[in-house]
GROMACS .gro file of C-alpha atoms in nm:
model
  434
    1UNK     CA    1   7.826  16.547  16.636
    2UNK     CA    2   7.828  16.885  16.843
    3UNK     CA    3   7.545  17.080  17.020
    4UNK     CA    4   7.524  17.349  16.758
    5UNK     CA    5   7.483  17.724  17.026
    6UNK     CA    6   7.353  17.955  16.702
    7UNK     CA    7   6.952  18.008  16.700
    8UNK     CA    8   6.866  18.039  16.380
    9UNK     CA    9   6.480  18.206  16.362
   10UNK     CA   10   6.363  18.009  16.086
   11UNK     CA   11   6.395  17.607  15.909
   12UNK     CA   12   6.295  17.603  15.612
   13UNK     CA   13   6.259  17.167  15.532
   14UNK     CA   14   6.374  17.173  15.168
   15UNK     CA   15   6.383  17.396  14.903
   16UNK     CA   16   6.182  17.365  14.574
   17UNK     CA   17   5.981  17.584  14.454
   18UNK     CA   18   5.749  17.681  14.844
   19UNK     CA   19   6.022  17.793  15.017
   20UNK     CA   20   6.201  17.929  14.770
   21UNK     CA   21   5.925  18.085  14.699
   22UNK     CA   22   5.916  18.207  15.090
   23UNK     CA   23   6.286  18.264  15.067
   24UNK     CA   24   6.218  18.575  14.853
   25UNK     CA   25   5.898  18.752  15.024
   26UNK     CA   26   6.153  18.742  15.293
   27UNK     CA   27   6.395  18.860  15.186
   28UNK     CA   28   6.201  19.191  15.002
   29UNK     CA   29   6.029  19.223  15.305
   30UNK     CA   30   6.323  19.283  15.439
   31UNK     CA   31   6.414  19.479  15.228
   32UNK     CA   32   6.091  19.700  15.189
   33UNK     CA   33   6.196  19.764  15.632
   34UNK     CA   34   6.057  19.480  15.800
   35UNK     CA   35   6.274  19.272  16.019
   36UNK     CA   36   6.591  19.019  15.854
   37UNK     CA   37   6.498  18.661  15.958
   38UNK     CA   38   6.784  18.446  16.083
   39UNK     CA   39   6.626  18.225  15.784
   40UNK     CA   40   6.787  17.851  15.702
   41UNK     CA   41   6.672  17.639  15.423
   42UNK     CA   42   6.786  17.286  15.418
   43UNK     CA   43   6.798  17.059  15.089
   44UNK     CA   44   6.825  16.676  15.034
   45UNK     CA   45   6.978  16.718  14.686
   46UNK     CA   46   7.287  16.852  14.561
   47UNK     CA   47   7.131  17.081  14.381
   48UNK     CA   48   6.779  17.274  14.252
   49UNK     CA   49   6.577  17.085  14.063
   50UNK     CA   50   6.191  17.101  14.029
   51UNK     CA   51   6.056  16.705  13.913
   52UNK     CA   52   6.372  16.673  13.730
   53UNK     CA   53   6.262  16.255  13.605
   54UNK     CA   54   5.934  16.459  13.433
   55UNK     CA   55   6.100  16.732  13.231
   56UNK     CA   56   5.947  16.493  12.876
   57UNK     CA   57   6.010  16.712  12.596
   58UNK     CA   58   5.689  16.856  12.477
   59UNK     CA   59   5.509  16.851  12.830
   60UNK     CA   60   5.369  17.183  12.932
   61UNK     CA   61   5.269  17.374  13.225
   62UNK     CA   62   4.923  17.361  13.338
   63UNK     CA   63   4.941  17.680  13.527
   64UNK     CA   64   4.926  18.001  13.427
   65UNK     CA   65   5.348  18.164  13.412
   66UNK     CA   66   5.192  18.493  13.620
   67UNK     CA   67   5.160  18.216  13.924
   68UNK     CA   68   5.530  18.230  13.945
   69UNK     CA   69   5.678  18.252  14.275
   70UNK     CA   70   5.628  18.590  14.301
   71UNK     CA   71   5.424  18.815  14.104
   72UNK     CA   72   5.036  18.744  14.198
   73UNK     CA   73   5.200  18.878  14.555
   74UNK     CA   74   5.442  19.118  14.410
   75UNK     CA   75   5.442  19.207  14.054
   76UNK     CA   76   5.718  19.437  14.006
   77UNK     CA   77   5.942  19.178  14.165
   78UNK     CA   78   6.232  19.083  14.057
   79UNK     CA   79   6.215  18.685  14.061
   80UNK     CA   80   5.892  18.689  13.812
   81UNK     CA   81   5.861  18.464  13.549
   82UNK     CA   82   5.906  18.748  13.290
   83UNK     CA   83   6.240  18.936  13.473
   84UNK     CA   84   6.340  18.592  13.396
   85UNK     CA   85   6.299  18.569  13.022
   86UNK     CA   86   6.461  18.915  13.018
   87UNK     CA   87   6.762  18.811  13.197
   88UNK     CA   88   6.763  18.581  12.946
   89UNK     CA   89   6.725  18.759  12.638
   90UNK     CA   90   6.407  18.572  12.561
   91UNK     CA   91   6.109  18.823  12.639
   92UNK     CA   92   5.958  18.931  12.289
   93UNK     CA   93   5.983  18.574  12.174
   94UNK     CA   94   5.771  18.400  12.442
   95UNK     CA   95   5.491  18.672  12.360
   96UNK     CA   96   5.489  18.626  12.010
   97UNK     CA   97   5.430  18.204  12.175
   98UNK     CA   98   5.104  18.351  12.226
   99UNK     CA   99   5.108  18.115  12.465
  100UNK     CA  100   4.973  18.130  12.895
  101UNK     CA  101   5.147  17.793  12.946
  102UNK     CA  102   5.583  17.764  13.001
  103UNK     CA  103   5.720  17.415  12.878
  104UNK     CA  104   5.782  17.270  13.181
  105UNK     CA  105   6.196  17.235  13.162
  106UNK     CA  106   6.124  17.604  13.060
  107UNK     CA  107   5.962  17.679  13.426
  108UNK     CA  108   6.223  17.467  13.573
  109UNK     CA  109   6.513  17.712  13.429
  110UNK     CA  110   6.262  17.970  13.545
  111UNK     CA  111   6.330  17.811  13.927
  112UNK     CA  112   6.662  17.744  13.880
  113UNK     CA  113   6.744  18.082  13.805
  114UNK     CA  114   6.577  18.185  14.104
  115UNK     CA  115   6.752  17.971  14.316
  116UNK     CA  116   7.064  18.022  14.184
  117UNK     CA  117   6.985  18.416  14.367
  118UNK     CA  118   6.965  18.329  14.711
  119UNK     CA  119   7.169  18.015  14.689
  120UNK     CA  120   7.360  18.144  15.026
  121UNK     CA  121   7.044  18.135  15.129
  122UNK     CA  122   7.033  17.697  15.123
  123UNK     CA  123   7.322  17.436  15.207
  124UNK     CA  124   7.210  17.194  14.926
  125UNK     CA  125   7.281  16.798  15.047
  126UNK     CA  126   7.142  16.790  15.406
  127UNK     CA  127   6.835  16.544  15.428
  128UNK     CA  128   6.608  16.595  15.749
  129UNK     CA  129   6.554  16.351  15.912
  130UNK     CA  130   6.479  16.462  16.219
  131UNK     CA  131   6.352  16.759  16.446
  132UNK     CA  132   6.258  16.781  16.865
  133UNK     CA  133   6.202  16.995  17.138
  134UNK     CA  134   6.545  17.190  17.379
  135UNK     CA  135   6.558  17.355  17.565
  136UNK     CA  136   6.730  17.695  17.436
  137UNK     CA  137   7.156  17.682  17.558
  138UNK     CA  138   7.082  18.077  17.607
  139UNK     CA  139   6.772  17.980  17.849
  140UNK     CA  140   6.509  18.163  17.713
  141UNK     CA  141   6.238  17.875  17.620
  142UNK     CA  142   6.232  17.610  17.436
  143UNK     CA  143   6.303  17.572  17.056
  144UNK     CA  144   6.342  17.307  16.864
  145UNK     CA  145   6.673  17.045  16.737
  146UNK     CA  146   6.666  16.962  16.353
  147UNK     CA  147   6.855  16.669  16.246
  148UNK     CA  148   6.979  16.651  15.908
  149UNK     CA  149   7.293  16.426  15.753
  150UNK     CA  150   7.473  16.514  15.403
  151UNK     CA  151   7.576  16.169  15.154
  152UNK     CA  152   7.796  15.997  15.342
  153UNK     CA  153   7.540  15.998  15.673
  154UNK     CA  154   7.770  16.250  15.810
  155UNK     CA  155   7.509  16.438  16.045
  156UNK     CA  156   7.475  16.789  16.156
  157UNK     CA  157   7.229  16.949  16.407
  158UNK     CA  158   7.065  17.293  16.400
  159UNK     CA  159   6.912  17.482  16.608
  160UNK     CA  160   6.573  17.674  16.559
  161UNK     CA  161   6.255  17.840  16.706
  162UNK     CA  162   6.072  17.689  16.427
  163UNK     CA  163   5.992  17.582  16.154
  164UNK     CA  164   5.823  17.533  15.777
  165UNK     CA  165   5.759  17.210  15.601
  166UNK     CA  166   5.779  17.205  15.204
  167UNK     CA  167   5.930  16.879  15.143
  168UNK     CA  168   5.645  16.700  14.831
  169UNK     CA  169   5.496  16.400  14.851
  170UNK     CA  170   5.625  16.034  14.853
  171UNK     CA  171   5.575  15.804  14.540
  172UNK     CA  172   5.215  15.634  14.672
  173UNK     CA  173   5.285  15.317  14.601
  174UNK     CA  174   4.977  15.048  14.530
  175UNK     CA  175   4.959  14.799  14.751
  176UNK     CA  176   5.001  14.462  14.558
  177UNK     CA  177   5.352  14.600  14.401
  178UNK     CA  178   5.469  14.716  14.737
  179UNK     CA  179   5.801  14.395  14.762
  180UNK     CA  180   5.818  14.468  14.405
  181UNK     CA  181   6.066  14.813  14.576
  182UNK     CA  182   6.360  14.778  14.446
  183UNK     CA  183   6.308  14.585  14.170
  184UNK     CA  184   6.473  14.743  13.897
  185UNK     CA  185   6.165  14.669  13.633
  186UNK     CA  186   5.922  14.856  13.903
  187UNK     CA  187   5.976  15.251  13.857
  188UNK     CA  188   5.732  15.516  13.991
  189UNK     CA  189   5.725  15.804  13.705
  190UNK     CA  190   5.918  16.040  13.981
  191UNK     CA  191   6.215  15.847  13.848
  192UNK     CA  192   6.057  15.741  13.513
  193UNK     CA  193   6.344  15.939  13.214
  194UNK     CA  194   6.725  15.832  13.498
  195UNK     CA  195   6.544  15.461  13.544
  196UNK     CA  196   6.380  15.392  13.164
  197UNK     CA  197   6.490  15.630  12.922
  198UNK     CA  198   6.902  15.472  12.973
  199UNK     CA  199   6.701  15.075  12.983
  200UNK     CA  200   6.521  15.149  12.709
  201UNK     CA  201   6.813  15.286  12.481
  202UNK     CA  202   7.113  14.946  12.645
  203UNK     CA  203   6.809  14.691  12.520
  204UNK     CA  204   6.933  14.501  12.266
  205UNK     CA  205   6.531  14.442  12.173
  206UNK     CA  206   6.261  14.648  12.215
  207UNK     CA  207   6.096  14.616  12.565
  208UNK     CA  208   5.784  14.524  12.653
  209UNK     CA  209   5.663  14.816  12.928
  210UNK     CA  210   5.358  14.894  13.113
  211UNK     CA  211   5.221  15.153  13.245
  212UNK     CA  212   4.953  15.188  13.435
  213UNK     CA  213   4.781  15.578  13.524
  214UNK     CA  214   4.527  15.737  13.408
  215UNK     CA  215   4.599  16.021  13.520
  216UNK     CA  216   4.809  16.356  13.326
  217UNK     CA  217   5.192  16.157  13.374
  218UNK     CA  218   5.020  15.810  13.204
  219UNK     CA  219   4.957  16.017  12.914
  220UNK     CA  220   5.277  16.161  12.890
  221UNK     CA  221   5.495  15.876  12.952
  222UNK     CA  222   5.250  15.672  12.723
  223UNK     CA  223   5.352  15.924  12.474
  224UNK     CA  224   5.700  15.977  12.490
  225UNK     CA  225   5.770  15.606  12.526
  226UNK     CA  226   5.521  15.577  12.172
  227UNK     CA  227   5.830  15.851  12.044
  228UNK     CA  228   6.146  15.707  12.152
  229UNK     CA  229   6.371  15.556  11.896
  230UNK     CA  230   6.376  15.245  12.140
  231UNK     CA  231   6.020  15.148  11.983
  232UNK     CA  232   5.959  14.955  12.257
  233UNK     CA  233   5.595  14.769  12.321
  234UNK     CA  234   5.416  15.016  12.582
  235UNK     CA  235   5.022  14.888  12.706
  236UNK     CA  236   4.817  15.202  12.840
  237UNK     CA  237   4.627  14.950  13.187
  238UNK     CA  238   4.370  15.147  13.400
  239UNK     CA  239   4.088  15.103  13.595
  240UNK     CA  240   3.808  15.314  13.402
  241UNK     CA  241   3.666  15.323  13.047
  242UNK     CA  242   3.844  15.669  12.893
  243UNK     CA  243   4.083  15.953  12.946
  244UNK     CA  244   3.876  16.206  13.112
  245UNK     CA  245   3.979  16.578  13.086
  246UNK     CA  246   4.109  16.810  13.319
  247UNK     CA  247   3.830  17.103  13.379
  248UNK     CA  248   4.002  17.436  13.317
  249UNK     CA  249   3.666  17.638  13.258
  250UNK     CA  250   3.678  17.990  13.370
  251UNK     CA  251   3.404  17.966  13.686
  252UNK     CA  252   3.605  17.656  13.771
  253UNK     CA  253   3.940  17.737  13.794
  254UNK     CA  254   3.821  18.045  14.033
  255UNK     CA  255   3.876  17.757  14.314
  256UNK     CA  256   4.234  17.799  14.259
  257UNK     CA  257   4.214  18.226  14.331
  258UNK     CA  258   4.412  18.271  14.674
  259UNK     CA  259   4.062  18.453  14.837
  260UNK     CA  260   3.945  18.073  14.767
  261UNK     CA  261   4.146  17.891  15.058
  262UNK     CA  262   3.928  18.146  15.279
  263UNK     CA  263   3.639  18.027  15.185
  264UNK     CA  264   3.760  17.660  15.234
  265UNK     CA  265   3.873  17.734  15.520
  266UNK     CA  266   3.570  17.889  15.644
  267UNK     CA  267   3.353  17.535  15.607
  268UNK     CA  268   3.261  17.244  15.809
  269UNK     CA  269   3.483  16.936  15.714
  270UNK     CA  270   3.199  16.797  15.585
  271UNK     CA  271   3.124  17.023  15.316
  272UNK     CA  272   3.453  17.094  15.245
  273UNK     CA  273   3.497  16.674  15.179
  274UNK     CA  274   3.223  16.738  14.920
  275UNK     CA  275   3.426  17.057  14.740
  276UNK     CA  276   3.707  16.861  14.695
  277UNK     CA  277   3.509  16.526  14.529
  278UNK     CA  278   3.308  16.854  14.347
  279UNK     CA  279   3.631  16.967  14.184
  280UNK     CA  280   3.871  16.665  14.207
  281UNK     CA  281   3.834  16.626  13.793
  282UNK     CA  282   4.086  16.987  13.778
  283UNK     CA  283   4.391  16.783  13.924
  284UNK     CA  284   4.270  16.396  13.980
  285UNK     CA  285   4.283  16.147  13.750
  286UNK     CA  286   4.232  16.326  13.514
  287UNK     CA  287   4.428  16.475  13.117
  288UNK     CA  288   4.453  16.778  12.927
  289UNK     CA  289   4.302  16.758  12.639
  290UNK     CA  290   4.524  16.803  12.404
  291UNK     CA  291   4.704  16.538  12.539
  292UNK     CA  292   4.431  16.316  12.504
  293UNK     CA  293   4.370  16.404  12.119
  294UNK     CA  294   4.728  16.264  12.085
  295UNK     CA  295   4.672  15.923  12.265
  296UNK     CA  296   4.328  15.894  12.077
  297UNK     CA  297   4.541  15.982  11.750
  298UNK     CA  298   4.791  15.762  11.843
  299UNK     CA  299   4.502  15.412  11.888
  300UNK     CA  300   4.344  15.558  11.549
  301UNK     CA  301   4.673  15.574  11.375
  302UNK     CA  302   4.815  15.222  11.433
  303UNK     CA  303   4.470  15.163  11.362
  304UNK     CA  304   4.489  15.299  11.043
  305UNK     CA  305   4.809  15.081  11.021
  306UNK     CA  306   4.706  14.674  11.088
  307UNK     CA  307   4.992  14.739  11.363
  308UNK     CA  308   5.003  14.641  11.746
  309UNK     CA  309   5.296  14.803  11.906
  310UNK     CA  310   5.089  14.959  12.219
  311UNK     CA  311   4.807  14.833  12.365
  312UNK     CA  312   4.467  14.963  12.557
  313UNK     CA  313   4.405  14.820  12.822
  314UNK     CA  314   4.089  15.046  12.976
  315UNK     CA  315   3.903  14.918  13.197
  316UNK     CA  316   4.115  14.683  13.326
  317UNK     CA  317   4.234  14.627  13.677
  318UNK     CA  318   4.576  14.501  13.804
  319UNK     CA  319   4.562  14.236  14.060
  320UNK     CA  320   4.825  14.120  14.171
  321UNK     CA  321   5.245  14.151  14.088
  322UNK     CA  322   5.513  13.960  14.123
  323UNK     CA  323   5.885  13.927  14.009
  324UNK     CA  324   5.942  13.614  13.742
  325UNK     CA  325   6.299  13.672  13.699
  326UNK     CA  326   6.405  14.022  13.509
  327UNK     CA  327   6.008  14.088  13.394
  328UNK     CA  328   5.750  14.192  13.621
  329UNK     CA  329   5.439  13.902  13.606
  330UNK     CA  330   5.064  14.111  13.615
  331UNK     CA  331   4.728  13.904  13.712
  332UNK     CA  332   4.469  14.169  13.473
  333UNK     CA  333   4.104  14.178  13.536
  334UNK     CA  334   3.840  14.356  13.380
  335UNK     CA  335   3.732  14.615  13.598
  336UNK     CA  336   3.362  14.498  13.632
  337UNK     CA  337   3.466  14.089  13.680
  338UNK     CA  338   3.550  13.847  13.510
  339UNK     CA  339   3.814  13.613  13.379
  340UNK     CA  340   4.187  13.697  13.468
  341UNK     CA  341   4.443  13.693  13.250
  342UNK     CA  342   4.894  13.683  13.296
  343UNK     CA  343   5.092  13.925  13.109
  344UNK     CA  344   5.553  14.033  13.127
  345UNK     CA  345   5.679  14.290  13.099
  346UNK     CA  346   5.981  14.409  13.146
  347UNK     CA  347   5.867  14.742  13.203
  348UNK     CA  348   5.629  14.829  13.475
  349UNK     CA  349   5.594  15.213  13.542
  350UNK     CA  350   5.354  15.311  13.790
  351UNK     CA  351   5.228  15.685  13.685
  352UNK     CA  352   5.004  15.646  14.075
  353UNK     CA  353   5.076  15.960  14.206
  354UNK     CA  354   5.135  16.098  14.490
  355UNK     CA  355   5.118  16.089  14.880
  356UNK     CA  356   5.152  16.307  15.193
  357UNK     CA  357   5.087  16.174  15.510
  358UNK     CA  358   5.239  16.424  15.812
  359UNK     CA  359   5.296  16.146  16.034
  360UNK     CA  360   5.559  16.005  15.757
  361UNK     CA  361   5.720  16.288  15.740
  362UNK     CA  362   6.056  16.408  16.056
  363UNK     CA  363   5.726  16.564  16.269
  364UNK     CA  364   5.667  16.190  16.418
  365UNK     CA  365   5.917  16.263  16.689
  366UNK     CA  366   5.691  16.533  16.760
  367UNK     CA  367   5.349  16.429  16.782
  368UNK     CA  368   5.300  16.441  17.161
  369UNK     CA  369   5.382  16.808  17.025
  370UNK     CA  370   5.159  16.874  16.741
  371UNK     CA  371   4.783  16.781  16.598
  372UNK     CA  372   4.861  16.671  16.209
  373UNK     CA  373   4.493  16.766  16.115
  374UNK     CA  374   4.344  17.048  16.151
  375UNK     CA  375   4.653  17.311  16.058
  376UNK     CA  376   4.534  17.717  16.093
  377UNK     CA  377   4.452  17.933  15.840
  378UNK     CA  378   4.786  18.004  15.826
  379UNK     CA  379   4.936  17.720  15.780
  380UNK     CA  380   5.052  17.687  16.148
  381UNK     CA  381   5.035  17.279  16.272
  382UNK     CA  382   4.849  17.370  16.648
  383UNK     CA  383   5.048  17.282  16.921
  384UNK     CA  384   4.977  17.131  17.234
  385UNK     CA  385   5.001  17.292  17.579
  386UNK     CA  386   5.293  17.547  17.625
  387UNK     CA  387   5.478  17.402  17.352
  388UNK     CA  388   5.655  17.723  17.155
  389UNK     CA  389   5.821  17.638  16.838
  390UNK     CA  390   5.609  17.750  16.550
  391UNK     CA  391   5.525  17.432  16.168
  392UNK     CA  392   5.430  17.594  15.908
  393UNK     CA  393   5.323  17.360  15.694
  394UNK     CA  394   5.362  17.404  15.267
  395UNK     CA  395   5.133  17.137  15.016
  396UNK     CA  396   4.967  16.959  15.334
  397UNK     CA  397   4.714  17.140  15.424
  398UNK     CA  398   4.442  17.037  15.102
  399UNK     CA  399   4.200  16.893  15.281
  400UNK     CA  400   4.199  17.182  15.527
  401UNK     CA  401   4.274  17.510  15.275
  402UNK     CA  402   4.139  17.282  14.927
  403UNK     CA  403   4.326  17.192  14.575
  404UNK     CA  404   4.563  17.434  14.533
  405UNK     CA  405   4.742  17.386  14.827
  406UNK     CA  406   5.012  17.130  14.692
  407UNK     CA  407   5.019  17.313  14.334
  408UNK     CA  408   5.215  17.621  14.220
  409UNK     CA  409   4.796  17.840  14.195
  410UNK     CA  410   4.870  17.991  14.551
  411UNK     CA  411   5.198  17.977  14.616
  412UNK     CA  412   5.335  18.348  14.588
  413UNK     CA  413   5.065  18.471  14.860
  414UNK     CA  414   5.046  18.141  15.059
  415UNK     CA  415   5.391  18.237  15.139
  416UNK     CA  416   5.286  18.634  15.231
  417UNK     CA  417   5.077  18.509  15.468
  418UNK     CA  418   5.301  18.225  15.609
  419UNK     CA  419   5.569  18.532  15.571
  420UNK     CA  420   5.378  18.765  15.776
  421UNK     CA  421   5.338  18.498  16.081
  422UNK     CA  422   5.690  18.446  16.177
  423UNK     CA  423   5.753  18.759  16.107
  424UNK     CA  424   5.496  18.814  16.397
  425UNK     CA  425   5.582  18.789  16.779
  426UNK     CA  426   5.414  18.493  16.968
  427UNK     CA  427   5.338  18.621  17.270
  428UNK     CA  428   5.599  18.493  17.503
  429UNK     CA  429   5.833  18.640  17.294
  430UNK     CA  430   5.678  19.036  17.328
  431UNK     CA  431   5.694  18.949  17.703
  432UNK     CA  432   6.022  18.863  17.729
  433UNK     CA  433   6.083  19.224  17.532
  434UNK     CA  434   5.967  19.442  17.729
   0.00000   0.00000   0.00000
């Protein structure tokens, strides 16, 4: 691996919607007369993909199309969802649907369309594995050396003055399933379509499947399995007594307004935690009301028909899991306590969400130089002493910036704030220029 000499103004790690929106914001600022940054984005995937294993037929967005990559920042942008529809010749037909909520598949196609127009800004197939401070070969100060590797394991090294991290979350695997990671019968929802659907189609009998988790993903997967031609037997397992609806009423939805971010940030830590708890029913362990109706209707129709293909194991905890040949044996217990029972499944699907821990990311090597808590209002990590490179976070600031941070809701406005910060010279840079 040769040592690079070229220094980028900024490297973005990950090229999902967040950094794609940032690339657009930087381009549009340059077109409006702002300095053009030497920005490079590195993405591990071979091509743009947004939750590809959860693009289920019939699944719709839960956020308005107006909260796309650009509209809340620049309604006239050529990268808006409406511009995409116009380019595809579907604008009028979409209007005729009278809906703010396109399908998830269509919104992914919109993202792919936008990413294709900025393909030169990104190097795909580059998984970033670390970053460390080094001295600028030209002697102008400290920069970051970013190391990435391709699918063959060949490593490349890049230098940058600033870093923007937008790599999303990692699948949250409950502790009792930790030892079963890699077992073919235990799958996280993030790999549902590619891992589960082929097995259902190839099986010579209906498989027995457990779906664990009471959120949107769990309910969507349960209904998708119920409609699968392979006709699997499915148990829907969750600890709560009922599937709970997400609160998307107008006043509550104001917590996802961009202006609310500053309100959250200005609160003391205990008040921020209270806000998170108060409004967790907008995003965590909740399900769209229409989908709840579908799930309930399915179980009702099953009762009418006198069949038993689908089990609703609510108020149920999974207390143990172990491999049993190609199957997985789950130990189940009522949430209120009581006798346990065991059940074997061909497939266990963990719809258990994601976790976001900065210490588990490529930033671990920078721990002596940065504070993992309390980023500033512009999403910049606080650094120690004279550490010069700036590191910005997209999707890792929920505790300080609010529930909208991991969602699409404030994306367009957030990248504008980060772009403004990136284009603002640091004091050291100003001194060097004088």
